[in-house]
mmCIF file with all atom_site columns, C-alpha atoms in Angstrom:
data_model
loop_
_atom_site.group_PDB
_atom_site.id
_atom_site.type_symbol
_atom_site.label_atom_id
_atom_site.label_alt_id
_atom_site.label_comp_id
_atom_site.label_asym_id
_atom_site.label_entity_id
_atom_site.label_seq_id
_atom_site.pdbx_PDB_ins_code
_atom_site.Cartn_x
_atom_site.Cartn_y
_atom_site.Cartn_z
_atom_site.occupancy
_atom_site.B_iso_or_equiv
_atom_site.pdbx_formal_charge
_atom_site.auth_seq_id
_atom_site.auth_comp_id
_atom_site.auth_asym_id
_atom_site.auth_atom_id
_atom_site.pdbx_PDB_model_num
ATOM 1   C CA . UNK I 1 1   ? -29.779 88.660  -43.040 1.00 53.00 ? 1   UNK I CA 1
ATOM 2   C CA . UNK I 1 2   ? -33.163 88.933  -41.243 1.00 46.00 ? 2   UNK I CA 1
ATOM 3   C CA . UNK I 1 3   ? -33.105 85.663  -40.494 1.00 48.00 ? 3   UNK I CA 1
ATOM 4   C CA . UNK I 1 4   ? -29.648 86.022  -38.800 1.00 46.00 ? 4   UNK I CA 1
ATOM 5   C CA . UNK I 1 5   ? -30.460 89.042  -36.625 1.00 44.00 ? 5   UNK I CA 1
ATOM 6   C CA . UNK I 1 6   ? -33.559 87.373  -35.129 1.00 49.00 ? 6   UNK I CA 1
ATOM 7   C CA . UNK I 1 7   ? -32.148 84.596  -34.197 1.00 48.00 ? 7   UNK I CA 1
ATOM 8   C CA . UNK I 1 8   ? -29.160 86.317  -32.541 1.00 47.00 ? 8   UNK I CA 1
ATOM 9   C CA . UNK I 1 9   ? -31.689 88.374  -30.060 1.00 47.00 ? 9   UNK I CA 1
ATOM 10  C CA . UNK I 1 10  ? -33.515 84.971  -29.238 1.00 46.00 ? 10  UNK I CA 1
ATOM 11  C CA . UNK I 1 11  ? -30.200 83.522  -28.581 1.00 46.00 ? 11  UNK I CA 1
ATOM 12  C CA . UNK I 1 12  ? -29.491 86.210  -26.196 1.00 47.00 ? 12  UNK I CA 1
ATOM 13  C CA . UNK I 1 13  ? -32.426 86.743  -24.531 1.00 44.00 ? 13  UNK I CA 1
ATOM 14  C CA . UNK I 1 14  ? -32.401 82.799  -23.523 1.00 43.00 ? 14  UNK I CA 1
ATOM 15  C CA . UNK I 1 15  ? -28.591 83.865  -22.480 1.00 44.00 ? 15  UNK I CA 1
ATOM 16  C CA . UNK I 1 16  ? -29.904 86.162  -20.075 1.00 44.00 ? 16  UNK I CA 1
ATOM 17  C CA . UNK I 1 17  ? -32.948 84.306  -19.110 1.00 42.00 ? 17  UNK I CA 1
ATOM 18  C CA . UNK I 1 18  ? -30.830 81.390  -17.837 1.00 42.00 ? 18  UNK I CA 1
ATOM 19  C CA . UNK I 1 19  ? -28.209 83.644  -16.264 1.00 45.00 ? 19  UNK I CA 1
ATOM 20  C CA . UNK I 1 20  ? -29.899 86.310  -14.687 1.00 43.00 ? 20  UNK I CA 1
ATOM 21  C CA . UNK I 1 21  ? -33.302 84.211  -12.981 1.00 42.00 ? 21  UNK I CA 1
ATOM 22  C CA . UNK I 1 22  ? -33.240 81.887  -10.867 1.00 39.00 ? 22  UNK I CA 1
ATOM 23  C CA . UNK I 1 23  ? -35.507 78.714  -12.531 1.00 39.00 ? 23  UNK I CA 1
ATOM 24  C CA . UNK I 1 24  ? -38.728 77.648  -11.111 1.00 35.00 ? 24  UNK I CA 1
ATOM 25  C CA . UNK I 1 25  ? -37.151 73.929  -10.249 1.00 33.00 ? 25  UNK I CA 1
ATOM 26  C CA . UNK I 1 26  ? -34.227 75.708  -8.117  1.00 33.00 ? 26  UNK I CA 1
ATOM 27  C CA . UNK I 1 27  ? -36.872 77.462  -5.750  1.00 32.00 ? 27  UNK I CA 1
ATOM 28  C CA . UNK I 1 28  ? -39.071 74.413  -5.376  1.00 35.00 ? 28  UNK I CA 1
ATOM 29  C CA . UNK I 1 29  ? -36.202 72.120  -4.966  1.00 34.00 ? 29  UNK I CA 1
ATOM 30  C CA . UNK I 1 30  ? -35.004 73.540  -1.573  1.00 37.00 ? 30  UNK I CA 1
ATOM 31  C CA . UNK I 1 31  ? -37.490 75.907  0.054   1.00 37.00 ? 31  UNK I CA 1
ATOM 32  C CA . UNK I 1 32  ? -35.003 76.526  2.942   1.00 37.00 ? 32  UNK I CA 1
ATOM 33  C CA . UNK I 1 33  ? -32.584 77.840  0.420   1.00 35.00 ? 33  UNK I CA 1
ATOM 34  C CA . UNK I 1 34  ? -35.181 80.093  -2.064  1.00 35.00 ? 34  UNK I CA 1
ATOM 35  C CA . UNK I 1 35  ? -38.268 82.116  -1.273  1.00 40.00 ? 35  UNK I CA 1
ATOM 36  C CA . UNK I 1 36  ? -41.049 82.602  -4.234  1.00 40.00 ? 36  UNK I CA 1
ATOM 37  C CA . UNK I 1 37  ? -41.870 85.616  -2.973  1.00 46.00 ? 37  UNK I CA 1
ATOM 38  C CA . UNK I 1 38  ? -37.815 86.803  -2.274  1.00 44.00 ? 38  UNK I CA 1
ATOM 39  C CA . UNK I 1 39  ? -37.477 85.675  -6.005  1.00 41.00 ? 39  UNK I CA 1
ATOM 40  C CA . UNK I 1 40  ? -40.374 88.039  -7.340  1.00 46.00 ? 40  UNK I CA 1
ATOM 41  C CA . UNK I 1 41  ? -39.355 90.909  -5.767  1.00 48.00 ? 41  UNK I CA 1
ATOM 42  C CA . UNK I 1 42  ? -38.556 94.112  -8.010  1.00 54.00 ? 42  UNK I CA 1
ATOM 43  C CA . UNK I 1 43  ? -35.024 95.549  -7.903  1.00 56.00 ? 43  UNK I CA 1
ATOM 44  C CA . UNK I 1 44  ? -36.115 98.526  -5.574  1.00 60.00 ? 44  UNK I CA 1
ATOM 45  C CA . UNK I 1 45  ? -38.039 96.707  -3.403  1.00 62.00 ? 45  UNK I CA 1
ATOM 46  C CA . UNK I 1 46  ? -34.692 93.955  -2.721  1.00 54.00 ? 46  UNK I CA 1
ATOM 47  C CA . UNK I 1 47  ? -32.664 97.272  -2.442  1.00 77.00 ? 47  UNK I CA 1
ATOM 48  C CA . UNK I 1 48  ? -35.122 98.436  0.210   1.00 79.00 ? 48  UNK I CA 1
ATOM 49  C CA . UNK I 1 49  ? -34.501 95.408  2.188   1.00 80.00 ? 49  UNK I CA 1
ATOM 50  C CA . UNK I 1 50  ? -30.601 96.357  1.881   1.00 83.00 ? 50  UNK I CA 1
ATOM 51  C CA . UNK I 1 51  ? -30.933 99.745  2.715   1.00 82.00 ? 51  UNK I CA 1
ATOM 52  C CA . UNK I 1 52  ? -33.050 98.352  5.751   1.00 85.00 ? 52  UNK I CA 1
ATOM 53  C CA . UNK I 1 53  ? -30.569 96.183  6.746   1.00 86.00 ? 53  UNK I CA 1
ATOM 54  C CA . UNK I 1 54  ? -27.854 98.767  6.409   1.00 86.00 ? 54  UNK I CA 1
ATOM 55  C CA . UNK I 1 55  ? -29.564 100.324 9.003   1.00 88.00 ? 55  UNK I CA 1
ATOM 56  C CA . UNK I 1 56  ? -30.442 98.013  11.417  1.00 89.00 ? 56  UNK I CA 1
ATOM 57  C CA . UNK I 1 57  ? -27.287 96.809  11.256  1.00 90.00 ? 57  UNK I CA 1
ATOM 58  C CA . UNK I 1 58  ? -25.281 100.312 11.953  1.00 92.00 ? 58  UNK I CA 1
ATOM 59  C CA . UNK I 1 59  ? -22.805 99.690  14.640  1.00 94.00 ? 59  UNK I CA 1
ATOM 60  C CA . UNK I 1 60  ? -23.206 102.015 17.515  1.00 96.00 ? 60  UNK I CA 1
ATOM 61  C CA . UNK I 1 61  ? -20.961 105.072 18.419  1.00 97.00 ? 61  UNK I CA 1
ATOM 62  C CA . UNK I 1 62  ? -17.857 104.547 20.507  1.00 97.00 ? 62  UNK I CA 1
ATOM 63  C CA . UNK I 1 63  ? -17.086 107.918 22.557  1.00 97.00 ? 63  UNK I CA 1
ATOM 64  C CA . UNK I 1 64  ? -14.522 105.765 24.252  1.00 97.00 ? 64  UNK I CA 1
ATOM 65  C CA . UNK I 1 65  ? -12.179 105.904 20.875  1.00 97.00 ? 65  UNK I CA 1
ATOM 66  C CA . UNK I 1 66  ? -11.386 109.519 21.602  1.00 97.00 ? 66  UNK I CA 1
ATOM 67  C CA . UNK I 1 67  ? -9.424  108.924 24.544  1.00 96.00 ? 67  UNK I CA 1
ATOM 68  C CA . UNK I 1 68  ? -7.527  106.113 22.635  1.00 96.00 ? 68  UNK I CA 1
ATOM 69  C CA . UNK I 1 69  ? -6.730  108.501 20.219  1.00 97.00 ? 69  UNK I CA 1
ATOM 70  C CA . UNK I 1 70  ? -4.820  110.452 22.116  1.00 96.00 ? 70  UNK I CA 1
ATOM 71  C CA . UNK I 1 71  ? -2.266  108.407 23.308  1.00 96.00 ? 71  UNK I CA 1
ATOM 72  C CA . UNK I 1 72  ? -1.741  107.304 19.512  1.00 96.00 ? 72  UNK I CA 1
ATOM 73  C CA . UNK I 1 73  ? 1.901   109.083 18.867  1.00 95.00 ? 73  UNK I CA 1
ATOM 74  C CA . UNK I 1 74  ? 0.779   109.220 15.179  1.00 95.00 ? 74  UNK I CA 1
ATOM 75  C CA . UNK I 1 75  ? -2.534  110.823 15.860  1.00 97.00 ? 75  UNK I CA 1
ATOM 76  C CA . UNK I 1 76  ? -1.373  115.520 15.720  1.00 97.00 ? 76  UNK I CA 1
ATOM 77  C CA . UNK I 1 77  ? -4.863  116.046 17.390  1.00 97.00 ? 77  UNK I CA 1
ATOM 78  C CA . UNK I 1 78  ? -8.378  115.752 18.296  1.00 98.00 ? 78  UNK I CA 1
ATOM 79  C CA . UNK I 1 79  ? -11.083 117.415 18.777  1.00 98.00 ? 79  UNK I CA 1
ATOM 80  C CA . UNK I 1 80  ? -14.495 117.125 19.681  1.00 97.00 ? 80  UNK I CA 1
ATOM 81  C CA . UNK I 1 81  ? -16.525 114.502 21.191  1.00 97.00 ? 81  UNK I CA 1
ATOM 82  C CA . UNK I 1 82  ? -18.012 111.073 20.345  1.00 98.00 ? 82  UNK I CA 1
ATOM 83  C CA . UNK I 1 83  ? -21.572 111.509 21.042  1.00 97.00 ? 83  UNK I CA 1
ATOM 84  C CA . UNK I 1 84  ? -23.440 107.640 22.164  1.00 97.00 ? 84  UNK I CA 1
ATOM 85  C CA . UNK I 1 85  ? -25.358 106.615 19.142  1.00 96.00 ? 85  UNK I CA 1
ATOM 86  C CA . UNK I 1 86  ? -27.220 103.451 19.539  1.00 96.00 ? 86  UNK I CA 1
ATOM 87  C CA . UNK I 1 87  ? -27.295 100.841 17.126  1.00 95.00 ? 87  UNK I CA 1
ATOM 88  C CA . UNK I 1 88  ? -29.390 100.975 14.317  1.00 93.00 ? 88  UNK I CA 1
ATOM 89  C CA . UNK I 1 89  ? -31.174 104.204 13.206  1.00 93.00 ? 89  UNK I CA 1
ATOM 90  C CA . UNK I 1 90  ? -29.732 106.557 15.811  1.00 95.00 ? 90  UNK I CA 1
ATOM 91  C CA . UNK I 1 91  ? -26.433 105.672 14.806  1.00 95.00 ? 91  UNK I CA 1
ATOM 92  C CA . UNK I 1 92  ? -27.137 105.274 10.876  1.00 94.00 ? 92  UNK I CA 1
ATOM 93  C CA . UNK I 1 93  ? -28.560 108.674 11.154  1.00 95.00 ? 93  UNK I CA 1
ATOM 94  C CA . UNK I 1 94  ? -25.023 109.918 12.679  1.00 96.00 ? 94  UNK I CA 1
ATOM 95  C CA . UNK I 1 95  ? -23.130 108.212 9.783   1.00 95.00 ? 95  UNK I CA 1
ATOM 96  C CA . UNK I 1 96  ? -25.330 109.873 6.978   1.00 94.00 ? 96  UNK I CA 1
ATOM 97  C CA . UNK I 1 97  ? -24.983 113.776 8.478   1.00 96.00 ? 97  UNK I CA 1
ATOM 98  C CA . UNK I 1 98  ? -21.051 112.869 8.772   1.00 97.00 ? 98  UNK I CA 1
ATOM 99  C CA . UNK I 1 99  ? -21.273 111.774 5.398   1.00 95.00 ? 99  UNK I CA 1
ATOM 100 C CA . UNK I 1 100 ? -23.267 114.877 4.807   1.00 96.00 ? 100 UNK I CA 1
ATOM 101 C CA . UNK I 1 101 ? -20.465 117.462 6.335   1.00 97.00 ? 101 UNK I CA 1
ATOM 102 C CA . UNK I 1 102 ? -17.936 115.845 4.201   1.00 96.00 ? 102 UNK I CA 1
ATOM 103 C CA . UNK I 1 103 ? -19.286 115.622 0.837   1.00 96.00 ? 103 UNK I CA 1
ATOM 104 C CA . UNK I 1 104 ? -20.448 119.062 1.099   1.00 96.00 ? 104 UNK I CA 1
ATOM 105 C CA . UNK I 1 105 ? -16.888 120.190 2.338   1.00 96.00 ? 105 UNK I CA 1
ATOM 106 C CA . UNK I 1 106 ? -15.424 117.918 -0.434  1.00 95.00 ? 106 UNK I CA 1
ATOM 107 C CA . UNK I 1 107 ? -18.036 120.024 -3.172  1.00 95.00 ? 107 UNK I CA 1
ATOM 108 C CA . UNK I 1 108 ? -17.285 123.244 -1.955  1.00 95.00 ? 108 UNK I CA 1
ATOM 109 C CA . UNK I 1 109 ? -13.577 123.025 -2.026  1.00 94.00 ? 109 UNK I CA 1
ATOM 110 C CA . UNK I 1 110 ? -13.335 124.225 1.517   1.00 95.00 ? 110 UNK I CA 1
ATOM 111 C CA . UNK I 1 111 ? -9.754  122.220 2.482   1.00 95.00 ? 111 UNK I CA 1
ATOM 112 C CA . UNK I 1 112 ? -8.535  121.905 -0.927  1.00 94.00 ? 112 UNK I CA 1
ATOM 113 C CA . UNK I 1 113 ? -5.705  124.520 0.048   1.00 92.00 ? 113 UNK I CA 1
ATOM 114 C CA . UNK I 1 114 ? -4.675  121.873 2.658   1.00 94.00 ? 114 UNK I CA 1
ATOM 115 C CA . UNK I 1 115 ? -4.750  118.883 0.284   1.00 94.00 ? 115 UNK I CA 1
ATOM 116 C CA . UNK I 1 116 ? -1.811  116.930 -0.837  1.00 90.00 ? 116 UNK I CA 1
ATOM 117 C CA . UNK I 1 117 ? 0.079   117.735 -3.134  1.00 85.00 ? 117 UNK I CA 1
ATOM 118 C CA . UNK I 1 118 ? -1.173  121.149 -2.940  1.00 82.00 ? 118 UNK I CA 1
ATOM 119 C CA . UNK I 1 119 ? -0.132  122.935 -0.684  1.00 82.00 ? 119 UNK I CA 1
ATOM 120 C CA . UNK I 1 120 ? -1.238  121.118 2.001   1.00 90.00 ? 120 UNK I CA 1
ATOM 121 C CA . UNK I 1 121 ? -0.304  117.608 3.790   1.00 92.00 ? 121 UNK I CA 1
ATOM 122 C CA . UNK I 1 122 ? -3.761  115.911 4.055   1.00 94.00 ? 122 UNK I CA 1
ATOM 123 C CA . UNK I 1 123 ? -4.210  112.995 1.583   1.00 94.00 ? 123 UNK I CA 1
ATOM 124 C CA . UNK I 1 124 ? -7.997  112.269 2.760   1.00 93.00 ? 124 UNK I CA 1
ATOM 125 C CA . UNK I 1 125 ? -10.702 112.209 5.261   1.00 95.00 ? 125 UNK I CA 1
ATOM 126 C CA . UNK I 1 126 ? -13.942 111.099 5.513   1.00 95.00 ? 126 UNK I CA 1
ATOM 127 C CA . UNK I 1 127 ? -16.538 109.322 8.659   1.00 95.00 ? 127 UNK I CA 1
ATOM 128 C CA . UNK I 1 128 ? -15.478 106.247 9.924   1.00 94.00 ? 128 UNK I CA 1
ATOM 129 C CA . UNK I 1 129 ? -17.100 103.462 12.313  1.00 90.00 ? 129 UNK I CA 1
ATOM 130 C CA . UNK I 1 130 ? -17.260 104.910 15.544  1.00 95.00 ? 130 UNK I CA 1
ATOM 131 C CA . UNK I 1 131 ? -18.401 107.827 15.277  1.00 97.00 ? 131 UNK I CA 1
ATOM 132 C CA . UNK I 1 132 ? -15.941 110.240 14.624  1.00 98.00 ? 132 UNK I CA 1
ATOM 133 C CA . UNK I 1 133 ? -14.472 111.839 11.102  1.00 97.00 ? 133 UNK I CA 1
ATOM 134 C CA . UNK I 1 134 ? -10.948 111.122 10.340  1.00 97.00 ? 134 UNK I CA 1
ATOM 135 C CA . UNK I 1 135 ? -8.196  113.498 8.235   1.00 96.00 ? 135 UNK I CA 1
ATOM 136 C CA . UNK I 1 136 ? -5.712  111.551 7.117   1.00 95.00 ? 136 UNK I CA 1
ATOM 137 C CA . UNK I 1 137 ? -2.051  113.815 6.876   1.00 95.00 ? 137 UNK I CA 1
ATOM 138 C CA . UNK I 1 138 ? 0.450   112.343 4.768   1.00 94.00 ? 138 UNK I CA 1
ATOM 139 C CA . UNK I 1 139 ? 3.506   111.178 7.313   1.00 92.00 ? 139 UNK I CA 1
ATOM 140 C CA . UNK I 1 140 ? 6.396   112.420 5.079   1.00 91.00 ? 140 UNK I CA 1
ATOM 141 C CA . UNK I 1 141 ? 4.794   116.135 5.726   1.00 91.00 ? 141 UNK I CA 1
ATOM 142 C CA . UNK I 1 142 ? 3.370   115.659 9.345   1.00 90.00 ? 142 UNK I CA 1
ATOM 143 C CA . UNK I 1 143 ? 6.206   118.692 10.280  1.00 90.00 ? 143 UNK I CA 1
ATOM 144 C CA . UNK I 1 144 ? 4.925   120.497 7.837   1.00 90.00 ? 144 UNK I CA 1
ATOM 145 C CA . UNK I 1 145 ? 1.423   120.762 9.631   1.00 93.00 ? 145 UNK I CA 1
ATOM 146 C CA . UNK I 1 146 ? 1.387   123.412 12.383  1.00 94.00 ? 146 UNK I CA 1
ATOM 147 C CA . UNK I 1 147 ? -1.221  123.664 15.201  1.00 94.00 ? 147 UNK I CA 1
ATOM 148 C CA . UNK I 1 148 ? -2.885  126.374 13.520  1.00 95.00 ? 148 UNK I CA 1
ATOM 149 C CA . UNK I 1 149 ? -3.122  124.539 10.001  1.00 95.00 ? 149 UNK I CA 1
ATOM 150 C CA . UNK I 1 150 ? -4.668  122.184 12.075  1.00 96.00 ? 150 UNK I CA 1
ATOM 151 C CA . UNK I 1 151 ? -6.744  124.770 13.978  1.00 96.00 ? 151 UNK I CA 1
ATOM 152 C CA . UNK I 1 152 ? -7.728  126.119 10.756  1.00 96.00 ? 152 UNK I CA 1
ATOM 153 C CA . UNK I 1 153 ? -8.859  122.561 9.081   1.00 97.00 ? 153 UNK I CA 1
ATOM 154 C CA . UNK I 1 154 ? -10.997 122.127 12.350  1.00 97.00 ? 154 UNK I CA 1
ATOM 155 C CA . UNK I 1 155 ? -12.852 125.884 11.889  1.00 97.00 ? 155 UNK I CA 1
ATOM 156 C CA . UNK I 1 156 ? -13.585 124.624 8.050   1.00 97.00 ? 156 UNK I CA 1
ATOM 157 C CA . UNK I 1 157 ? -15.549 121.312 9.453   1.00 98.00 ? 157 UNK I CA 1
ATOM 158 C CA . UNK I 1 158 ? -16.841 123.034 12.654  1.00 97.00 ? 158 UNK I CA 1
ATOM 159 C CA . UNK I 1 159 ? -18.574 125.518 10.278  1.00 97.00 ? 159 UNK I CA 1
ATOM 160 C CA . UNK I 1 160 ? -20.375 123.266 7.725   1.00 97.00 ? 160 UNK I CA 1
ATOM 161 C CA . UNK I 1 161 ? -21.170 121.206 11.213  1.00 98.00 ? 161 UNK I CA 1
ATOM 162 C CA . UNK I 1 162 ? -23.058 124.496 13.150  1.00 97.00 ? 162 UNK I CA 1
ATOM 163 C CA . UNK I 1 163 ? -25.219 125.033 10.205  1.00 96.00 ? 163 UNK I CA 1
ATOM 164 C CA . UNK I 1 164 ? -26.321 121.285 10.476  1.00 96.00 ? 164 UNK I CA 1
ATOM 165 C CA . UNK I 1 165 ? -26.936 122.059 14.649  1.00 96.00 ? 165 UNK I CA 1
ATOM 166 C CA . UNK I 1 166 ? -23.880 120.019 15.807  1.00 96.00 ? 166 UNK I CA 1
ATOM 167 C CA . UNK I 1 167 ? -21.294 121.521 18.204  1.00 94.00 ? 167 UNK I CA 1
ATOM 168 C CA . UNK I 1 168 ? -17.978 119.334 18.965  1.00 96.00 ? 168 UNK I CA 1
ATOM 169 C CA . UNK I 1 169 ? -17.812 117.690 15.809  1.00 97.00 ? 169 UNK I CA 1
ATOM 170 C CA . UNK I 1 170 ? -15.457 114.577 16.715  1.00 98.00 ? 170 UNK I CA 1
ATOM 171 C CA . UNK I 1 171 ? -12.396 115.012 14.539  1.00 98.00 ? 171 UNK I CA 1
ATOM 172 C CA . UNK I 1 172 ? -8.865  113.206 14.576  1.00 98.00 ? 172 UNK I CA 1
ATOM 173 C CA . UNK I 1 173 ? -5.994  114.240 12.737  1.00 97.00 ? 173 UNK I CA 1
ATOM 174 C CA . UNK I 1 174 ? -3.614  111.111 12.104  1.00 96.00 ? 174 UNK I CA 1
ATOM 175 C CA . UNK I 1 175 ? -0.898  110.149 10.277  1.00 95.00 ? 175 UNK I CA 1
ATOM 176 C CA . UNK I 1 176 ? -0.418  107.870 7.518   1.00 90.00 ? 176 UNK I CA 1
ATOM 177 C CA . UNK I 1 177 ? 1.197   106.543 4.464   1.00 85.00 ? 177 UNK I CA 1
ATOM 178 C CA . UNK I 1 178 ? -0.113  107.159 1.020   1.00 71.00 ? 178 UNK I CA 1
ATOM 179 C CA . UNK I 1 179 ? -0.281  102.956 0.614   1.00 57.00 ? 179 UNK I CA 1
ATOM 180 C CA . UNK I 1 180 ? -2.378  102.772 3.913   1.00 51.00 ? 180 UNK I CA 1
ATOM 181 C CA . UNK I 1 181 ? -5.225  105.467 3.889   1.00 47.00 ? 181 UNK I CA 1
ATOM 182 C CA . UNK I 1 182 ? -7.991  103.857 5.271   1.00 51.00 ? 182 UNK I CA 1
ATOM 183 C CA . UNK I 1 183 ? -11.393 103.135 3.121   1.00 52.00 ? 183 UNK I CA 1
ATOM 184 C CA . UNK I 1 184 ? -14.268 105.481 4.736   1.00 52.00 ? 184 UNK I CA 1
ATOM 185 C CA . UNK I 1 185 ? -17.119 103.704 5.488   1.00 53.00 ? 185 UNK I CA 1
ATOM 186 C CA . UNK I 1 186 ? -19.013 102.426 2.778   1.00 53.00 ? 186 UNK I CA 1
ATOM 187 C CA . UNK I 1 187 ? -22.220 103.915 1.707   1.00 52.00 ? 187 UNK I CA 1
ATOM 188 C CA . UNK I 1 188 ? -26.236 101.897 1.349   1.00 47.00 ? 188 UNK I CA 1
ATOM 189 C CA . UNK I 1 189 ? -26.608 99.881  -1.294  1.00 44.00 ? 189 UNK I CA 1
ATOM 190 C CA . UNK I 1 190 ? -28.848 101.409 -4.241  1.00 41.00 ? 190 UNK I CA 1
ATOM 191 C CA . UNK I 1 191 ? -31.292 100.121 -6.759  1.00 40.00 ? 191 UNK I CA 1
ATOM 192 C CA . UNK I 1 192 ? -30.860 99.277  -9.871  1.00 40.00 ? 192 UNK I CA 1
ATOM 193 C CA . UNK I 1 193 ? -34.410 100.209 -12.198 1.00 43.00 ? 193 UNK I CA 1
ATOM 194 C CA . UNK I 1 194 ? -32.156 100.267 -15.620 1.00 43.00 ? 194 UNK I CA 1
ATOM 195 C CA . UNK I 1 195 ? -31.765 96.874  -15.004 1.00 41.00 ? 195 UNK I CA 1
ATOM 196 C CA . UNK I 1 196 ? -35.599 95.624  -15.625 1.00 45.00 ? 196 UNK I CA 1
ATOM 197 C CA . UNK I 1 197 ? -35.572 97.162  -18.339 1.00 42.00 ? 197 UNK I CA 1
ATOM 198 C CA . UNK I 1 198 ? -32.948 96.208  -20.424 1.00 42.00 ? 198 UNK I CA 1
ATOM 199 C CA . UNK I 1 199 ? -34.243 92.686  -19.484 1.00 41.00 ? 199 UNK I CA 1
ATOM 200 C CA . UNK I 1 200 ? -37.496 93.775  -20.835 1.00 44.00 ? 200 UNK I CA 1
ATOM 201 C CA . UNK I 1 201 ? -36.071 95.182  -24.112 1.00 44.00 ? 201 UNK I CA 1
ATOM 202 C CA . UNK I 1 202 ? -34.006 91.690  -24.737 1.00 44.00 ? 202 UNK I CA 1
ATOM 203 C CA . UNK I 1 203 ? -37.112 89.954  -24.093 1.00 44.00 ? 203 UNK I CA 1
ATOM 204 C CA . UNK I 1 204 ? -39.440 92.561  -26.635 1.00 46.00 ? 204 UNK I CA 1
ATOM 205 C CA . UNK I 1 205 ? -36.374 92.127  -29.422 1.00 47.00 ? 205 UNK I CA 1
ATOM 206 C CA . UNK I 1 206 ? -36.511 88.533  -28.843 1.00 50.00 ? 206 UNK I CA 1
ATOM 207 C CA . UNK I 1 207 ? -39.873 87.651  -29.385 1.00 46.00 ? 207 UNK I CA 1
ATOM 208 C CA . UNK I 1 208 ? -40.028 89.785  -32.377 1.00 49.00 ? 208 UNK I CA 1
ATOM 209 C CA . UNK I 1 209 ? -37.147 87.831  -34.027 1.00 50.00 ? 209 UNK I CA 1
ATOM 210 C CA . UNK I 1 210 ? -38.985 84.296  -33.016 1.00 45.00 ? 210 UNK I CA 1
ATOM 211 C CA . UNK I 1 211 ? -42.644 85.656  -34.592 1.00 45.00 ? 211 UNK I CA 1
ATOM 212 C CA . UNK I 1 212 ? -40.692 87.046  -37.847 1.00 48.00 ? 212 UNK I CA 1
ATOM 213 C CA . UNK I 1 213 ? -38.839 83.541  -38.372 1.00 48.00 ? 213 UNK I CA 1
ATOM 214 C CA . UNK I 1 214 ? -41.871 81.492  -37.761 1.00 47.00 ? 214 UNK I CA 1
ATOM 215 C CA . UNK I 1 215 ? -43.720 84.078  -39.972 1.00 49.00 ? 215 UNK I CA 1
ATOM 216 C CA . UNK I 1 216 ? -40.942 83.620  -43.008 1.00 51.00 ? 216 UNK I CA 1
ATOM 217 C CA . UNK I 1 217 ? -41.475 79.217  -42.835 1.00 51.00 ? 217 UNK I CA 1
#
């Protein structure tokens, strides 16, 4: 039975060896398709490179969008205004404190009264590309929603926005159909240390198998 188990963990480690690394004859093969040191890189250090190019690569602001949004007949209202974000860290920095207003609006509960089906008509909301936080209302209900729900929404995300030093917060309340919300932006890519490990472990359990099977000839 010992004899079975070992040589299931070396048959898995070589699984994983050949699936999860790239071989030493694929990166000297083509050197304009692999980099050694790319390839020997640790998980947080290739997620570092994402997060940098998340970054780098943030879209700037688009304060122009507001006026569009208000000849949208399916947009109830806006407020606020677009501030110019350059691209890159200026405007990655404008994403992350939306994202910041939100999820701690989302944690504290503060528009679950106004969330479908509650009581309320809104069916999300969340910062989108641009610059600006969207609220998405549910069109069956959009009658339902008065100007001072809507009034009252805006006071909940002006609030959490004041204590982070921003005044206008760029909202827009639009309509839309439960099929259609609209993903929110996506957030940076993040490491992944459990993975080394359980590479290492496979390779440990391994070579423990092969050294008790040679040990048992």
């Amino acid at each position: 039975m010992l004899k079975i188990i070992s040589k299931a963990f070396f048959l898995i480690v070589i699984f994983f060896i050949f699936n999860f690394t790239t071989p030493v004859f694929a990166i000297e093969s083509d050197s304009s398709l692999f980099r050694t040191d790319d390839v020997l890189k640790s998980p947080n250090t290739l997620a570092e490179n994402q997060v940098k190019s998340t970054v780098d690569n943030t879209p700037p602001t688009k304060p122009e969008l507001m006026d569009e949004f208000r000849k949208d007949p399916d947009v109830l209202a806006v407020y606020g205004i677009i501030p110019y974000k350059s691209k890159g860290v200026d405007a990655y920095d404008w994403w992350i404190l939306r994202c910041d207003i939100v999820d701690s609006i989302s944690r504290d509960g503060g528009l679950d009264d106004y969330l479908y089906p509650n009581r309320g008509a809104i069916i999300g909301y969340g910062p989108f590309e641009g610059g600006y936080i969207l609220v998405s209302v549910y069109d069956k209900d959009r009658n339902n929603v008065t100007s001072q729900d809507l009034d009252e929404m805006r006071s909940v995300f002006e609030k959490y926005a004041t204590e982070r030093g921003v005044s206008n917060l760029p909202i827009v309340f639009k309509c839309s159909d439960m099929g259609t919300y609209p993903e929110p932006d996506p957030e940076p890519p993040k490491p992944i240390p459990e993975f080394g490990v359980f590479i290492s472990i496979l390779i440990f359990a391994g070579l423990s198998g092969l050294i008790s099977m040679k040990k048992q000839k």
